[in-house]
Tab-separated table of C-alpha atoms in Angstrom:
chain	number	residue	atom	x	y	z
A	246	UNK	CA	10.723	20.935	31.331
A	247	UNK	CA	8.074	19.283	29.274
A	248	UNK	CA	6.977	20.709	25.896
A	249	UNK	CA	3.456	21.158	24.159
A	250	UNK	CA	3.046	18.381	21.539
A	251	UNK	CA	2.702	19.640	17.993
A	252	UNK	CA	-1.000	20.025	17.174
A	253	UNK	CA	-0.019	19.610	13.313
A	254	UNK	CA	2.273	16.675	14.401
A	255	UNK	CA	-0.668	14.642	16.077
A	256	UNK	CA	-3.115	15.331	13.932
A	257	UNK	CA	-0.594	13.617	10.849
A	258	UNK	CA	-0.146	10.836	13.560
A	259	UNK	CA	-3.934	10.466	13.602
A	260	UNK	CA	-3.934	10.451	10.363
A	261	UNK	CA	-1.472	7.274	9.837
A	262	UNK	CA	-3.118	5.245	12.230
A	263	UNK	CA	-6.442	5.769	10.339
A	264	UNK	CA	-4.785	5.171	7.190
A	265	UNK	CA	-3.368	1.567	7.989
A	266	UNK	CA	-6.340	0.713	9.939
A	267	UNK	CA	-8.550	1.362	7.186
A	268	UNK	CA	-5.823	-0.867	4.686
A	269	UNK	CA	-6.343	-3.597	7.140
A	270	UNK	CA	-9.615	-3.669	6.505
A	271	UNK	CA	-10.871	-7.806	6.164
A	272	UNK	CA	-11.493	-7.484	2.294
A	273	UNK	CA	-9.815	-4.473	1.477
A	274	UNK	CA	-7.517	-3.075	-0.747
A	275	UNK	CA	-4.878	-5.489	0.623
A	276	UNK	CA	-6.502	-8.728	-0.229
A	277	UNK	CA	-6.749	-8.674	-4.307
A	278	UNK	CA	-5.848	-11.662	-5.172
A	279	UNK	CA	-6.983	-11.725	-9.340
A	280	UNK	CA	-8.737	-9.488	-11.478
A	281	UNK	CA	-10.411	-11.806	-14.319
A	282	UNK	CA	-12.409	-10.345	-17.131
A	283	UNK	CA	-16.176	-12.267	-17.924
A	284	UNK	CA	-16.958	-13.628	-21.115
A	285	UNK	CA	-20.172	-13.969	-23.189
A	286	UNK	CA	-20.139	-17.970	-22.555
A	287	UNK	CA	-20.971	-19.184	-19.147
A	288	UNK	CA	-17.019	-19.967	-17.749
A	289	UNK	CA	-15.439	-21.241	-14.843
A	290	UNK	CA	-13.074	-18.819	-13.145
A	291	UNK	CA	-10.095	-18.703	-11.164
A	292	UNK	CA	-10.025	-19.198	-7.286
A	293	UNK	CA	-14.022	-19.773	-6.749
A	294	UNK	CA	-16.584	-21.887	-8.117
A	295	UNK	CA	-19.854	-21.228	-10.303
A	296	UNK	CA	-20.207	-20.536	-13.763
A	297	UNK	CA	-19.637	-16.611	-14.875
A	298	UNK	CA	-20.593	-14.318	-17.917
A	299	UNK	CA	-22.449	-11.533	-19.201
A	300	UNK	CA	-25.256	-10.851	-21.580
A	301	UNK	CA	-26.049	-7.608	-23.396
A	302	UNK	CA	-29.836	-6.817	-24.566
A	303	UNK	CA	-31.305	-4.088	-26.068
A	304	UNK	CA	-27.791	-1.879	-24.879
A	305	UNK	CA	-28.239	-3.108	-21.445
A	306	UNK	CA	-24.884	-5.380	-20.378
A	307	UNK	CA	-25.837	-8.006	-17.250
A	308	UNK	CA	-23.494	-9.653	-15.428
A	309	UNK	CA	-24.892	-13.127	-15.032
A	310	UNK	CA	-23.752	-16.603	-12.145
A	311	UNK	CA	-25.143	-19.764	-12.329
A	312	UNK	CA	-23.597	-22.108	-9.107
A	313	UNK	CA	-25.250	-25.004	-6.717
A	314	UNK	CA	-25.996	-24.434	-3.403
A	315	UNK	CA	-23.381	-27.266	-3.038
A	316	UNK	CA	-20.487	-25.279	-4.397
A	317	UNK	CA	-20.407	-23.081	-0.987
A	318	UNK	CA	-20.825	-19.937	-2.219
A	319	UNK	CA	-23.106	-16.991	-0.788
A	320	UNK	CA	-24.567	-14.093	-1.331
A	321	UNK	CA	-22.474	-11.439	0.728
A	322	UNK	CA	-25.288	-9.018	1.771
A	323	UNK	CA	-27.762	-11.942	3.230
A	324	UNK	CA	-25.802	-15.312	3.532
A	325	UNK	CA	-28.140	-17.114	1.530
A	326	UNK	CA	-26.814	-19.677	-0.767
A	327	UNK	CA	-26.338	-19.262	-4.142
A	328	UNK	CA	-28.262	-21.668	-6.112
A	329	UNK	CA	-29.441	-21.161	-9.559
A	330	UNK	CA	-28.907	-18.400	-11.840
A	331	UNK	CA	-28.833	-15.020	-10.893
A	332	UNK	CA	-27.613	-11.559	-12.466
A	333	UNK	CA	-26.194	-8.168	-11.455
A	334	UNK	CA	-26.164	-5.049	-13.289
A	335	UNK	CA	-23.772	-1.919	-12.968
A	336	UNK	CA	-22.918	1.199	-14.599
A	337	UNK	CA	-19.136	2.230	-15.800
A	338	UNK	CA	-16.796	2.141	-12.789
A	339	UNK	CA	-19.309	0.592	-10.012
A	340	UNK	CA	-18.397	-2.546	-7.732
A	341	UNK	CA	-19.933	-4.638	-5.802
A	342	UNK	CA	-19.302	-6.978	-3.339
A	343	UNK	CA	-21.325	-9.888	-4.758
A	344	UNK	CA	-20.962	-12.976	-3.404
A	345	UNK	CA	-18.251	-14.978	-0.880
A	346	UNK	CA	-16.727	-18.305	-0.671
A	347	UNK	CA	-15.106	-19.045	2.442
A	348	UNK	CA	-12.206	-16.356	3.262
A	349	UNK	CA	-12.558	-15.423	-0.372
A	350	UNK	CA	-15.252	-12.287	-1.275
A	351	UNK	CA	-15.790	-11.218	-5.255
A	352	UNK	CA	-16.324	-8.113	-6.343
A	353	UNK	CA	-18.357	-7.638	-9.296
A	354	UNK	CA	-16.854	-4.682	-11.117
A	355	UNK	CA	-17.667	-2.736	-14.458
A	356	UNK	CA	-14.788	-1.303	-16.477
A	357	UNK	CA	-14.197	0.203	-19.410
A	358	UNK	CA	-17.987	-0.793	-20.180
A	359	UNK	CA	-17.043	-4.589	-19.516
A	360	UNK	CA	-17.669	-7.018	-16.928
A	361	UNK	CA	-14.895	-8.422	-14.709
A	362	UNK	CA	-14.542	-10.107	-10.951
A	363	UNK	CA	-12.072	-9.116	-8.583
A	364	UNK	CA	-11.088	-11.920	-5.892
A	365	UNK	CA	-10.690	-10.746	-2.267
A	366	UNK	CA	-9.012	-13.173	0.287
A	367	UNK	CA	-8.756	-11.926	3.951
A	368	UNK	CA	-6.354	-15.054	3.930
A	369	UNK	CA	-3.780	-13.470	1.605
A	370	UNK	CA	-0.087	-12.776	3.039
A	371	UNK	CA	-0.269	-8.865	1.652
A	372	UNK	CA	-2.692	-8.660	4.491
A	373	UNK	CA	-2.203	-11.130	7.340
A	374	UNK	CA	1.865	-9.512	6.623
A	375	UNK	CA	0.987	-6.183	6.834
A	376	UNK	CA	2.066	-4.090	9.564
A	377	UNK	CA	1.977	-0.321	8.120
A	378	UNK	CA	2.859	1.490	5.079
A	379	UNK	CA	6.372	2.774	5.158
A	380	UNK	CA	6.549	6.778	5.149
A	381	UNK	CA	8.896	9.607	5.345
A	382	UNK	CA	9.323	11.420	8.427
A	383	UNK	CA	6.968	14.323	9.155
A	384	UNK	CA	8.318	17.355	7.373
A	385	UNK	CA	6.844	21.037	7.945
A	386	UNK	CA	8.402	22.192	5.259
A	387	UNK	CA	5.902	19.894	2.879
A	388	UNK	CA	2.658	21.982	4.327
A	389	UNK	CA	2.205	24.539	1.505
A	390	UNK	CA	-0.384	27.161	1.265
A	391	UNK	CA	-1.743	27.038	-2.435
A	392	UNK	CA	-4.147	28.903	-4.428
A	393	UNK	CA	-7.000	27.136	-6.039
A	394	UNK	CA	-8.031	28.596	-9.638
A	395	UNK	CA	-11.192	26.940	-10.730
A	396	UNK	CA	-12.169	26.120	-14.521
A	397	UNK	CA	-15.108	27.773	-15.654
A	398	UNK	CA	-16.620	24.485	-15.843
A	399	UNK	CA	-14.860	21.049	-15.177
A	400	UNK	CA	-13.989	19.017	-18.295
A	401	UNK	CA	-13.377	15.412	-18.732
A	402	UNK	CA	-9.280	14.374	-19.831
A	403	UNK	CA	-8.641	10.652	-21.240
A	404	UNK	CA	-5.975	8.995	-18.963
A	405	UNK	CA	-4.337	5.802	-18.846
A	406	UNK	CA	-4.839	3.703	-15.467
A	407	UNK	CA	-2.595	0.877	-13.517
A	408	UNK	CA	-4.729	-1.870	-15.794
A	409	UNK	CA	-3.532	-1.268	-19.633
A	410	UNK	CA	-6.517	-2.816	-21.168
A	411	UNK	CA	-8.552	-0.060	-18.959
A	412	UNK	CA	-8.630	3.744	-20.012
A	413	UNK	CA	-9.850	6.394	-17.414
A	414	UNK	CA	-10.912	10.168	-17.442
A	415	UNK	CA	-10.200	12.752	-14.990
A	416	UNK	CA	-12.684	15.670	-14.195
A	417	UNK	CA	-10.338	18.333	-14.286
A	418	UNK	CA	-12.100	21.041	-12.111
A	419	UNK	CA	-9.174	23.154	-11.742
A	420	UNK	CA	-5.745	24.248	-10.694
A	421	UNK	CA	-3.999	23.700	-7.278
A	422	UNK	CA	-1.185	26.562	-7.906
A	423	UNK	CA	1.826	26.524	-5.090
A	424	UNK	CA	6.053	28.039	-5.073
A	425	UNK	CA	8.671	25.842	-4.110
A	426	UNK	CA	11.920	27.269	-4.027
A	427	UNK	CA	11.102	30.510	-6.139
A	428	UNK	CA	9.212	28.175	-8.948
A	429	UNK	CA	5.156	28.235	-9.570
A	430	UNK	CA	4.137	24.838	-9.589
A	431	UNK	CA	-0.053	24.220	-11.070
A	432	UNK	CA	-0.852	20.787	-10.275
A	433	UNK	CA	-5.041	19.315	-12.164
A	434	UNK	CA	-7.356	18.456	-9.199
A	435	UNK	CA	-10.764	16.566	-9.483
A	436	UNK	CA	-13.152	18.396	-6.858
A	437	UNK	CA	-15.642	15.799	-4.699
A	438	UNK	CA	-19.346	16.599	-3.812
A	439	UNK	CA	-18.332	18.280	-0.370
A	440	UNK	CA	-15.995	20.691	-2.193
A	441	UNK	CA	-12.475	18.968	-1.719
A	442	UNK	CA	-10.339	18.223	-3.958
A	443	UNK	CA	-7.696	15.252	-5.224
A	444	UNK	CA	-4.687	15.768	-6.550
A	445	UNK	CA	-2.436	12.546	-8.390
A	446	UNK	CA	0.965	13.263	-9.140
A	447	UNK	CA	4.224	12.049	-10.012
A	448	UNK	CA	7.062	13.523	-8.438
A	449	UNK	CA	11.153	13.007	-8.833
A	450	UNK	CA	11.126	10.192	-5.939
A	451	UNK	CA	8.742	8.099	-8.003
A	452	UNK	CA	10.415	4.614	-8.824
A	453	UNK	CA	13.105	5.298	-6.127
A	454	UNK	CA	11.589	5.291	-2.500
A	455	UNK	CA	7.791	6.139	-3.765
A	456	UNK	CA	5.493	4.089	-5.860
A	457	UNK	CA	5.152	5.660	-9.742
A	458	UNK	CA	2.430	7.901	-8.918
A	459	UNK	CA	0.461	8.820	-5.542
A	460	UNK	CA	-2.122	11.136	-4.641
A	461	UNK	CA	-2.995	13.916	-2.106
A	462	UNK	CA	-6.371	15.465	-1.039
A	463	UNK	CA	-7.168	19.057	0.353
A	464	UNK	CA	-10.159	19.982	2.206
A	465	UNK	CA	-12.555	22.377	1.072
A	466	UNK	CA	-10.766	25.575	-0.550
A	467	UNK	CA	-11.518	28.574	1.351
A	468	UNK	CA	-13.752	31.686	0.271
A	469	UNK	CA	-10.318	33.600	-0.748
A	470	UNK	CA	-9.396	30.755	-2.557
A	471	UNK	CA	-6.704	29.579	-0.605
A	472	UNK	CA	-5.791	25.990	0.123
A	473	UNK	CA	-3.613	24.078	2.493
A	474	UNK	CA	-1.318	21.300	0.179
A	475	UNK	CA	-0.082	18.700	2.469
A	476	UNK	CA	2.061	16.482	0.937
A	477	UNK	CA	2.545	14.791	4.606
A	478	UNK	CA	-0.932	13.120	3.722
A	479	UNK	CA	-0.016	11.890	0.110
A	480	UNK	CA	-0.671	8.214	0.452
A	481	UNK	CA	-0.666	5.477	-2.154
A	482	UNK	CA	-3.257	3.901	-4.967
A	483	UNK	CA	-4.070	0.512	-4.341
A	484	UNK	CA	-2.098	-0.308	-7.357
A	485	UNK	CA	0.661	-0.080	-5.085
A	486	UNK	CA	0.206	-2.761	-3.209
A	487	UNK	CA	-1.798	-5.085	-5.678
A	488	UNK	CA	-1.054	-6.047	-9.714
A	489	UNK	CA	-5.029	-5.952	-9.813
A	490	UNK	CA	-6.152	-2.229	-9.204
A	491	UNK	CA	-7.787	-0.124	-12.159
A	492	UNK	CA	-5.984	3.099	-10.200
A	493	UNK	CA	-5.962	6.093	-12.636
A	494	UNK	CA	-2.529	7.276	-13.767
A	495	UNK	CA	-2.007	11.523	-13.140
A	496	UNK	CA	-3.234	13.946	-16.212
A	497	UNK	CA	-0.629	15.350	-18.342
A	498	UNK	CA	0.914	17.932	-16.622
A	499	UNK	CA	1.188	16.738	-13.011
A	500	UNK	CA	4.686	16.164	-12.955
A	501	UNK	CA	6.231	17.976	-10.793
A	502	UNK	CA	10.418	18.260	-11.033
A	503	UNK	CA	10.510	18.226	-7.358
A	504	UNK	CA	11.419	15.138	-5.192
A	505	UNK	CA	8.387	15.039	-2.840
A	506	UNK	CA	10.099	13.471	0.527
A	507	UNK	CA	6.560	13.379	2.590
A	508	UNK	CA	3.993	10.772	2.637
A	509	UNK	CA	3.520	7.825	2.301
A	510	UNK	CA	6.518	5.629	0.571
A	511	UNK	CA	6.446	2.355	-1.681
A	512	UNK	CA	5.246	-0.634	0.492
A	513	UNK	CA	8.772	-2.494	0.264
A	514	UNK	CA	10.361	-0.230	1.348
A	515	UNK	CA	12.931	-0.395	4.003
């Protein structure tokens, strides 16, 4: 006699396949290959050509190339070449993908109020070797109804991030509360435009079979407050799979003394 797939079951399956589709993405997450800071003195850089720096006027900081149409490189939104001296300006924590030469795409990035380029190679072995992310089998037991208790108004906590020389802040908009095993467990979540929220955590399997920290969103909490925590969906930063993310670290007080055996796992792993 056959049986009725899981609904919850397929939906997680859905899920994965989205997941490493969208990490094999041609000049995604997969394909940092350096993250250089710029300095105020037109410099060469690592990996592709042209002549890089900033300028700052009047408070306004301007990310600035100068390159030759012979040096190959182009702008990424039109094609055209580059040739001559052109600038880009962001705000804290925008990218952009700027300009490309050959397999090779760089992203123009502002952090921690400075200027720095992050080279992305479709060509590079983290993603032509890439296969999926390794996770733990799907576990029922890991889909937890929570209770979200809301700040009064979110406030902004000073965190560390995968990049020492760059320090982060998390909108703390409230509390994802949950029990495991007869213990209350409140967990900081940032809340996004649409309502849900994201949750980064460490956990007792971090450094073990899980990267140091990972992270977990919820949809929308209902009207009553309630929330579904699926820890089958907590996937990795890019920091995990890349020495050249900015990924921000958890706030103080998401450690949770519980070895979270769902999601995704550290990308060596067995």
């Amino acid at each position: 006699m056959s049986t009725s797939p899981d609904p919850q079951l397929a939906r997680w399956q859905r899920f994965r396949d989205n997941r490493n589709n969208a990490l094999a993405a041609e000049h995604g997450w997969l394909t940092l290959t350096s993250f250089q800071w710029l300095e105020p003195a037109p410099s060469p850089v690592e990996l592709v050509p042209g002549l890089w720096s900033f300028t700052e006027d009047g408070g306004r900081t301007t990310a600035v190339l100068t390159a030759r149409a012979s040096d190959g490189l182009v702008f990424v939104d039109s094609g055209d070449a580059v040739d001559g001296t052109f600038t880009a300006e962001l705000a804290d924590e925008e990218s952009l993908n700027w300009v490309q030469s050959g397999t090779i795409v760089v992203e123009l990035a502002m952090r921690a109020d400075r200027y720095a380029i992050r080279t992305r190679d479709s060509a590079s072995p983290t993603l032509t070797e890439f296969r999926a992310v390794p996770v733990f089998d799907y576990a029922p037991e890991w889909v937890i109804d929570a209770r979200w208790e809301p700040y009064p108004e979110p406030h902004d906590v000073p965190i560390s991030t995968a990049n020492p020389l760059v320090d982060g802040v998390h909108r703390s908009a409230g509390e994802v509360v949950f029990h495991r095993h007869g213990h209350e467990y409140r967990l900081q979540a940032e809340q996004g435009t649409l309502g849900e929220l994201t949750i980064t955590f460490h956990d007792e399997t971090n450094g073990r079979t899980t990267d140091d920290w990972r992270k977990v969103e919820t949809p929308r909490p209902r009207p009553d407050g309630t929330v579904v925590l699926d820890f089958n969906r907590a996937i990795n930063y890019p920091s995990a799979f890349t020495a050249y993310g900015t990924c921000p670290m958890p706030v103080r007080g998401n450690s949770l003394d519980l070895a979270v055996e769902a999601g995704e796992k550290t990308p060596d792993a067995a």
